[in-house]
C-alpha cells in the first residue's frame, strides 16, 4: 500500500482516554469511531488501502493456518501461531518505511510477510532446516529472536547507529507481554530514553505468555511502563488495523524527527496456543476465548468494508483464492526444503580461520566417509 | 609504558584507523574507566565514539549487537570480571551465535574487554577469572595479554577481528611496564598464537594473563635450583595454540598448566586431555595443574592462599620431576 509520510502532530502524542483508554478507529462491530484524534494520521487511507490491509490479513492468517497444519502433519518441528494478532502485525508493519529495520520475536510472521519475506523461508527455522530463514539486510528485518526480550536491546543499539549516522529511519522492536518482564526490555527502555534514539517498541499484549496471564507480569498496564523511563506510550486496540497503523506512523514520525523512542502497547489476543506444543484448555476458559472471538480483527475489518460498500462476495472470493494459492505454494515449498549437508554444521561459526573448527570438520568428514564403503 | 597505557594506545590507534570503532561502557568517558584504560579518548574522539552507558551490562552488550548490525565495530568495557554475568546471555546466545544463525550474513565484530583476576586486595566480585565460561562457547574468541607489548598489539587485532573477541585484561598487571613499539605492525603474529617466553629443557609451565609473570618467577627460581623450565604464554584461550604447547612437551616431557581460575573444569583440564592424547609417548609424568581452589573467591586477606604463586608452581614441577 502507499505509505504517506506521517508528521508529528503539533501537540505531540494526543491525549486520548476514550474506548477503555485505547486508541480505536474501527469499533468491534465495524463502525468508524468518532472523535479520536488519531484519524488524522490515517487520513490518506482510502478504499484501495483498506482492501489491501484486509488482503494482507487474510493471507497472513492463511499462512498461519497452513503452517499449523504442516506441523500437525509432521512437516514442521514447531509453529508459533499468530492467530488473532493479524491487525497488530499488519497495521504496524505497513506503517514501516523501506529503510526502517525490524527486530522481531518468533511470532511475527505477519510482519515478515509485509517486509517481503518468502513464507517458505519463514518455515526453514520451524522445519529444522536452518537456524533462520532470510538475509536481514535485504528485508530490513532481523531473524527471529527466541530468547525473549533480547531483541529490544538490539533494536536500541541499531537505533543508536542510525542516530550516529545522522539518518532519519527508525529501528522497531516487536515483543510480547511476557517479554515486558525481561531485564533486557527494561534495559532497552533505559538506554533508548537516555540516548534519545529513534526506536519504536511495539508490544503486542496478547494476554498470555504461554500459561501466564498478563496480570502475572504486572498490575499496571504495559503502556504505563513508559512513563517511568520518560518514554511516551500509546495504548492501542491491537485488533484494529487502522488504529495500529496510526499509532505506528506517529511513533515513526517522532523517531525520524529526533524525538526519541515511543512505546506502543497493542492490546490483542492470542486466539491459538502459544505454540503447537501448548494446550490452552489447561489454563484458560472457553468464556474468555469466546469474549475475544467476537473481537476478531478480520471480522471487524470485513464488517467495515461491507458496511461501506468496499467489498462484495466477488472481492472476498478473490482474496480467499489468492490466500489459498499462497498456502499451496507454501506447502510445496516446505516439502521441498532440503536438509543441509552435515558439513554445514561447521560453516560460519567464525569469520576467520579457526584451527579447532577446521580440525573437527576434517575429522568428522573422515568419520562419515568410513560408512561410504 | 604500562599495560594499561599500552591498551589505551592500542585503542587509540584502532579508533584512528577505523571511524566505525566506538567504545561503550560505564564510566569510560570523563573518568577514563575505573582503571583509566580509556583515559583521554572521549576528550579526543568525542562522546559519540566514547559512550558512557547506563549501568546495565546486558544493555551494554545487547546495544552493541545492534550497533554491529548497523555496521559499527563496538568495543564494550565490562567494569570488573564479576559484573560480566548480567551480560552472559547476550554474549553466549547472541554475540557468539548471530553469524552462524544467519549463515554468515550478519557480522558480529565486537570486542568485549573484561579486567579480570585477583591479587589486588579487592572486595568480592572484583577478582574473578570467568574466562572458561566464554572459551566453552562456540563463536567466541577469547584472548588475554600478559604484558604491555602484547596488550598493545592484541587489542588492535581484537578490534580489527571480524569475530567477537572476549578480551580479558589481567588487572593486577595493568601497572607493569614494558617496551612497546607503537609503530609495530599488528600482523607480526596471529591473535591466537602462543609464545615461548623462556626456553627450558626439564619441564614446561603453560600460563596466561596474570600467571605468566608468576611462571617466569618460578622459572628463575627453578634455574637457581638446577631445574630448566620452559614458560609458554598461551595468549589465546579459544582457540588454543596446541601446536606450541605440544612442541614444548615433546621437548621437555613434563607439563604444568597454571591459571587463577579454579582447577576443576579449567582450561588446564582441556590442555591436559589434549596433551595426553597427542603427546602420550613423550610424557615423562602426568600433566599437572595449578590454579584457584574449588571455593568461591576468598576475602582479600586470604587470597594469597587461593592464588597460585611461584612456589606452588614449583611444587607441581617437582611432582612431575619425581614421578
Coordinates of N, CA, C and O in Angstrom, one line a residue, chain A residues 99 101 103 124 129-137 142-145 147 149-151 153-158 160-167 169 184 187 190-191 194-195 344-357 359, chain B residues 20 22 24 48-49 51-67 69-72 86 89-90 93-94 96-106 137-141 162-164 192 238-240 242 274 278:
Chain A
X99 N 13.6 1.7 4.7 CA 14.9 1.8 5.4 C 14.8 1.6 6.9 O 15.8 1.7 7.6
X101 N 14.3 -0.7 10.2 CA 14.9 -2.0 10.5 C 14.2 -2.6 11.7 O 14.1 -2.0 12.7
X103 N 13.3 -5.7 14.5 CA 13.8 -6.8 15.3 C 12.6 -7.6 15.9 O 12.0 -7.1 16.9
X124 N 11.9 -22.4 7.3 CA 13.2 -23.1 7.4 C 13.6 -23.3 8.9 O 14.0 -24.4 9.2
X129 N 15.5 -26.9 9.2 CA 16.4 -26.9 8.1 C 17.5 -25.9 8.3 O 18.6 -26.0 7.7
X130 N 17.3 -25.0 9.1 CA 18.3 -23.9 9.4 C 17.9 -23.2 10.7 O 16.9 -23.5 11.3
X131 N 18.8 -22.4 11.2 CA 18.5 -21.6 12.4 C 17.8 -20.3 12.1 O 17.4 -19.6 13.0
X132 N 17.7 -19.9 10.8 CA 17.0 -18.7 10.5 C 16.7 -18.9 9.0 O 17.0 -19.9 8.4
X133 N 16.0 -17.8 8.4 CA 15.5 -18.1 7.1 C 15.8 -17.1 6.0 O 15.5 -17.3 4.8
X134 N 16.3 -15.9 6.4 CA 16.5 -14.9 5.3 C 17.6 -13.9 5.7 O 18.2 -14.0 6.8
X135 N 18.0 -13.1 4.7 CA 19.1 -12.2 4.9 C 18.5 -10.9 5.5 O 17.7 -10.1 4.9
X136 N 18.9 -10.6 6.8 CA 18.3 -9.4 7.4 C 18.5 -8.1 6.6 O 17.6 -7.3 6.6
X137 N 19.6 -8.0 6.0 CA 19.9 -6.7 5.3 C 18.9 -6.5 4.1 O 18.6 -5.4 3.8
X142 N 15.6 -8.4 11.1 CA 16.4 -9.4 11.7 C 15.7 -10.7 11.8 O 14.5 -10.8 11.6
X143 N 16.5 -11.8 11.9 CA 15.8 -13.1 12.1 C 15.3 -13.2 13.5 O 15.7 -12.5 14.4
X144 N 14.3 -14.1 13.7 CA 13.5 -14.2 14.9 C 14.4 -14.3 16.2 O 15.3 -15.2 16.2
X145 N 14.0 -13.6 17.2 CA 14.7 -13.7 18.5 C 13.9 -14.7 19.3 O 12.7 -14.5 19.5
X147 N 15.2 -16.0 22.3 CA 15.5 -15.5 23.7 C 14.6 -14.3 23.9 O 14.8 -13.2 23.4
X149 N 12.8 -11.1 24.6 CA 13.2 -9.8 25.0 C 14.6 -9.3 24.6 O 14.9 -8.1 24.6
X150 N 15.4 -10.3 24.2 CA 16.8 -9.9 23.8 C 16.8 -8.9 22.7 O 17.8 -8.1 22.6
X151 N 15.8 -9.0 21.8 CA 15.9 -8.2 20.6 C 15.6 -6.7 20.9 O 15.9 -5.8 20.0
X153 N 17.1 -4.9 23.0 CA 18.4 -4.2 23.1 C 19.0 -4.1 21.7 O 19.6 -3.0 21.4
X154 N 18.8 -5.1 20.9 CA 19.4 -5.0 19.5 C 18.8 -3.8 18.7 O 19.5 -3.1 18.1
X155 N 17.5 -3.7 18.9 CA 16.8 -2.6 18.2 C 17.4 -1.2 18.7 O 17.6 -0.3 17.9
X156 N 17.5 -1.2 20.0 CA 18.0 0.1 20.6 C 19.4 0.4 20.1 O 19.7 1.6 19.8
X157 N 20.3 -0.6 20.0 CA 21.6 -0.4 19.5 C 21.6 0.0 18.1 O 22.4 0.9 17.6
X158 N 20.8 -0.7 17.3 CA 20.7 -0.3 15.9 C 20.2 1.1 15.7 O 20.7 1.9 14.9
X160 N 20.7 3.5 17.8 CA 21.8 4.3 18.2 C 22.7 4.5 17.0 O 23.2 5.6 16.7
X161 N 22.9 3.4 16.2 CA 23.7 3.5 15.0 C 23.1 4.5 14.0 O 23.7 5.3 13.3
X162 N 21.7 4.4 13.8 CA 21.0 5.3 12.9 C 21.3 6.7 13.3 O 21.6 7.6 12.5
X163 N 21.2 7.0 14.7 CA 21.4 8.3 15.2 C 22.8 8.8 14.9 O 23.1 9.9 14.4
X164 N 23.8 7.9 15.1 CA 25.2 8.3 14.9 C 25.5 8.6 13.4 O 26.3 9.4 13.0
X165 N 24.7 7.8 12.5 CA 24.9 8.0 11.1 C 24.2 9.3 10.6 O 24.3 9.7 9.5
X166 N 23.3 9.9 11.5 CA 22.6 11.1 11.1 C 21.4 10.7 10.1 O 21.0 11.6 9.4
X167 N 21.0 9.5 10.1 CA 19.9 9.0 9.2 C 18.5 9.3 9.9 O 18.5 9.7 11.1
X169 N 15.8 7.1 9.5 CA 15.0 5.9 9.6 C 14.8 5.6 11.1 O 15.3 6.3 12.0
X184 N 16.1 -7.4 29.8 CA 16.6 -6.8 28.6 C 15.7 -5.7 28.0 O 16.1 -4.7 27.4
X187 N 16.1 -2.7 30.3 CA 17.4 -2.1 29.9 C 17.3 -1.3 28.6 O 17.9 -0.2 28.4
X190 N 15.6 1.9 29.2 CA 16.5 2.9 29.8 C 17.5 3.4 28.8 O 17.8 4.7 28.8
X191 N 18.2 2.6 28.1 CA 19.2 3.0 27.1 C 18.5 3.9 26.0 O 19.0 5.0 25.6
X194 N 17.6 7.3 27.5 CA 18.8 8.0 27.8 C 19.5 8.6 26.6 O 19.9 9.8 26.6
X195 N 19.6 7.8 25.5 CA 20.3 8.3 24.3 C 19.3 9.0 23.3 O 19.8 9.4 22.3
X344 N 27.7 -28.5 6.8 CA 27.2 -27.1 7.1 C 27.2 -26.8 8.6 O 27.2 -25.6 9.0
X345 N 27.3 -27.8 9.4 CA 27.5 -27.6 10.8 C 28.6 -26.6 11.1 O 28.5 -25.8 12.1
X346 N 29.7 -26.7 10.3 CA 30.9 -26.0 10.7 C 31.0 -24.6 10.0 O 31.9 -23.9 10.2
X347 N 30.0 -24.3 9.1 CA 30.0 -23.1 8.4 C 29.7 -21.9 9.2 O 28.7 -21.9 10.0
X348 N 30.4 -20.8 9.0 CA 30.1 -19.5 9.6 C 30.1 -19.5 11.1 O 29.4 -18.6 11.7
X349 N 30.7 -20.4 11.7 CA 30.9 -20.3 13.2 C 31.8 -19.1 13.5 O 31.5 -18.4 14.4
X350 N 32.8 -19.0 12.7 CA 33.7 -17.9 12.8 C 33.9 -17.3 11.4 O 33.7 -17.9 10.4
X351 N 34.3 -16.0 11.4 CA 34.5 -15.3 10.1 C 35.9 -15.7 9.5 O 36.1 -15.9 8.3
X352 N 36.9 -15.8 10.5 CA 38.2 -16.1 10.0 C 38.6 -17.6 10.4 O 37.8 -18.3 10.9
X353 N 39.8 -18.0 10.0 CA 40.2 -19.3 10.3 C 40.2 -19.7 11.7 O 40.5 -18.8 12.6
X354 N 39.9 -20.9 12.0 CA 39.8 -21.3 13.4 C 40.3 -22.8 13.5 O 39.6 -23.7 13.0
X355 N 41.4 -23.1 14.1 CA 42.0 -24.4 14.0 C 41.1 -25.5 14.5 O 41.1 -26.6 13.9
X356 N 40.4 -25.3 15.6 CA 39.6 -26.3 16.2 C 38.4 -26.7 15.2 O 38.1 -27.9 15.0
X357 N 37.8 -25.7 14.7 CA 36.7 -25.9 13.7 C 37.2 -26.7 12.5 O 36.6 -27.7 12.1
X359 N 39.8 -28.6 12.3 CA 40.2 -30.0 12.7 C 39.0 -30.9 12.9 O 39.0 -32.0 12.4
Chain B
X20 N 34.4 3.5 12.4 CA 33.3 2.7 12.9 C 33.6 2.1 14.2 O 32.7 1.5 14.8
X22 N 33.6 2.2 18.0 CA 33.0 3.0 19.1 C 33.2 2.3 20.4 O 33.2 1.1 20.4
X24 N 32.0 1.6 24.3 CA 30.9 1.8 25.2 C 31.2 1.2 26.5 O 31.8 0.1 26.6
X48 N 30.4 10.8 21.0 CA 29.6 9.9 20.1 C 30.5 8.6 19.7 O 30.0 7.7 19.1
X49 N 31.7 8.7 20.1 CA 32.6 7.5 19.8 C 33.1 6.8 21.1 O 33.5 5.7 21.1
X51 N 31.3 6.3 24.5 CA 29.9 6.4 25.0 C 29.8 5.9 26.4 O 29.9 4.7 26.7
X52 N 29.5 6.8 27.4 CA 29.1 6.4 28.7 C 27.7 5.8 28.7 O 26.8 6.4 28.2
X53 N 27.5 4.6 29.2 CA 26.2 4.0 29.2 C 25.5 3.9 30.6 O 26.2 4.1 31.6
X54 N 24.2 3.7 30.6 CA 23.6 3.4 31.9 C 24.2 2.1 32.5 O 24.9 1.3 31.8
X55 N 24.0 1.9 33.8 CA 24.6 0.8 34.5 C 23.8 -0.5 34.2 O 22.9 -0.9 35.0
X56 N 24.1 -1.1 33.1 CA 23.4 -2.4 32.8 C 24.2 -3.1 31.8 O 24.3 -2.7 30.6
X57 N 24.9 -4.2 32.2 CA 25.8 -4.9 31.4 C 25.2 -5.6 30.2 O 25.8 -5.6 29.1
X58 N 24.0 -6.2 30.4 CA 23.4 -6.8 29.3 C 23.0 -5.7 28.3 O 23.1 -5.9 27.0
X59 N 22.6 -4.5 28.8 CA 22.3 -3.4 27.9 C 23.5 -3.0 27.1 O 23.4 -2.6 25.9
X60 N 24.7 -2.9 27.7 CA 25.9 -2.5 27.0 C 26.2 -3.5 25.8 O 26.4 -3.1 24.7
X61 N 26.1 -4.8 26.1 CA 26.5 -5.8 25.1 C 25.3 -5.9 24.1 O 25.5 -6.0 22.9
X62 N 24.1 -5.9 24.6 CA 22.9 -6.0 23.7 C 22.8 -4.8 22.7 O 22.5 -5.0 21.5
X63 N 23.1 -3.6 23.2 CA 23.0 -2.5 22.2 C 24.2 -2.5 21.3 O 24.1 -2.1 20.1
X64 N 25.3 -3.1 21.8 CA 26.5 -3.2 20.9 C 26.2 -4.2 19.7 O 26.6 -4.0 18.6
X65 N 25.4 -5.2 20.0 CA 24.9 -6.1 19.0 C 24.2 -5.4 17.9 O 24.5 -5.5 16.7
X66 N 23.3 -4.5 18.3 CA 22.5 -3.7 17.3 C 23.4 -2.8 16.5 O 23.3 -2.6 15.3
X67 N 24.4 -2.2 17.2 CA 25.3 -1.3 16.5 C 26.1 -2.1 15.5 O 26.4 -1.6 14.4
X69 N 25.2 -4.7 13.9 CA 24.3 -5.0 12.8 C 24.1 -3.7 11.9 O 23.7 -3.8 10.7
X70 N 24.3 -2.6 12.5 CA 24.3 -1.3 11.7 C 25.6 -1.0 11.0 O 25.7 0.0 10.3
X71 N 26.6 -1.8 11.3 CA 27.9 -1.6 10.6 C 29.0 -1.0 11.5 O 30.1 -0.7 11.0
X72 N 28.7 -0.9 12.7 CA 29.7 -0.4 13.7 C 30.6 -1.5 14.2 O 30.3 -2.7 14.0
X86 N 25.6 -10.5 34.2 CA 24.4 -10.0 33.6 C 24.4 -9.9 32.1 O 23.3 -9.9 31.5
X89 N 24.0 -13.8 28.9 CA 23.1 -14.2 27.9 C 23.3 -13.6 26.5 O 23.3 -14.2 25.5
X90 N 23.5 -12.3 26.6 CA 23.7 -11.6 25.3 C 25.0 -12.1 24.6 O 25.1 -12.2 23.4
X93 N 24.4 -16.2 23.8 CA 23.2 -16.5 23.0 C 23.1 -15.7 21.7 O 22.5 -16.1 20.8
X94 N 23.7 -14.5 21.8 CA 23.5 -13.6 20.7 C 24.9 -13.3 20.0 O 25.1 -13.6 18.8
X96 N 27.8 -14.6 20.3 CA 28.5 -15.8 19.8 C 27.9 -16.5 18.6 O 28.5 -17.0 17.7
X97 N 26.5 -16.4 18.5 CA 25.8 -17.2 17.6 C 25.2 -16.5 16.4 O 24.7 -17.1 15.5
X98 N 25.2 -15.2 16.4 CA 24.4 -14.5 15.4 C 25.0 -14.7 14.0 O 24.2 -14.9 13.0
X99 N 26.3 -14.8 13.8 CA 26.9 -15.1 12.5 C 26.4 -16.4 12.0 O 26.0 -16.6 10.9
X100 N 26.6 -17.4 12.8 CA 26.2 -18.8 12.4 C 24.7 -18.9 12.2 O 24.3 -19.5 11.2
X101 N 23.9 -18.3 13.1 CA 22.5 -18.4 12.9 C 22.0 -17.8 11.6 O 21.1 -18.3 11.0
X102 N 22.7 -16.8 11.2 CA 22.4 -16.1 9.9 C 23.2 -16.5 8.7 O 23.3 -15.8 7.7
X103 N 23.8 -17.7 8.9 CA 24.6 -18.3 7.7 C 25.6 -17.3 7.1 O 25.7 -17.2 5.9
X104 N 26.3 -16.6 8.0 CA 27.3 -15.7 7.6 C 26.9 -14.3 7.1 O 27.7 -13.5 6.7
X105 N 25.6 -14.1 7.2 CA 25.1 -12.8 6.6 C 25.0 -11.7 7.6 O 24.7 -10.5 7.3
X106 N 25.3 -12.0 8.9 CA 25.4 -11.0 9.9 C 26.8 -11.0 10.5 O 27.2 -12.1 11.0
X137 N 32.2 -21.6 24.7 CA 31.1 -21.2 23.8 C 31.6 -21.0 22.4 O 32.5 -20.2 22.1
X138 N 31.1 -21.8 21.5 CA 31.5 -21.7 20.1 C 31.0 -20.4 19.5 O 30.0 -19.9 19.9
X139 N 31.9 -19.8 18.7 CA 31.6 -18.5 18.1 C 32.3 -17.3 18.7 O 32.4 -16.3 18.1
X140 N 32.9 -17.6 19.9 CA 33.7 -16.5 20.6 C 35.1 -16.8 20.4 O 35.5 -18.0 20.4
X141 N 35.9 -15.8 20.3 CA 37.4 -15.9 20.6 C 37.7 -15.3 21.9 O 37.1 -14.3 22.3
X162 N 37.0 -9.8 12.7 CA 35.6 -9.8 12.3 C 34.7 -10.8 13.2 O 33.5 -10.9 13.0
X163 N 35.4 -11.5 14.1 CA 34.7 -12.3 15.0 C 34.6 -11.6 16.4 O 35.4 -10.8 16.7
X164 N 33.6 -12.0 17.2 CA 33.6 -11.4 18.5 C 34.8 -11.9 19.4 O 35.1 -13.1 19.3
X192 N 45.8 -15.7 17.8 CA 45.7 -16.9 18.7 C 47.1 -17.6 18.9 O 47.1 -18.6 19.5
X238 N 40.8 -19.4 23.4 CA 39.9 -20.0 22.3 C 40.1 -19.2 21.0 O 39.7 -18.1 21.0
X239 N 40.7 -19.9 20.0 CA 41.3 -21.2 20.1 C 42.6 -21.2 20.9 O 43.2 -20.2 21.1
X240 N 43.0 -22.4 21.3 CA 44.3 -22.6 22.0 C 45.3 -23.1 20.9 O 45.0 -23.9 20.1
X242 N 47.6 -25.3 20.4 CA 48.1 -26.5 20.9 C 49.4 -26.9 20.2 O 50.2 -27.6 20.9
X274 N 44.2 -32.9 26.1 CA 44.7 -32.8 24.7 C 46.2 -33.4 24.6 O 46.6 -34.1 23.7
X278 N 47.8 -36.4 22.5 CA 48.7 -36.1 21.3 C 50.1 -36.4 21.7 O 50.9 -36.5 20.8

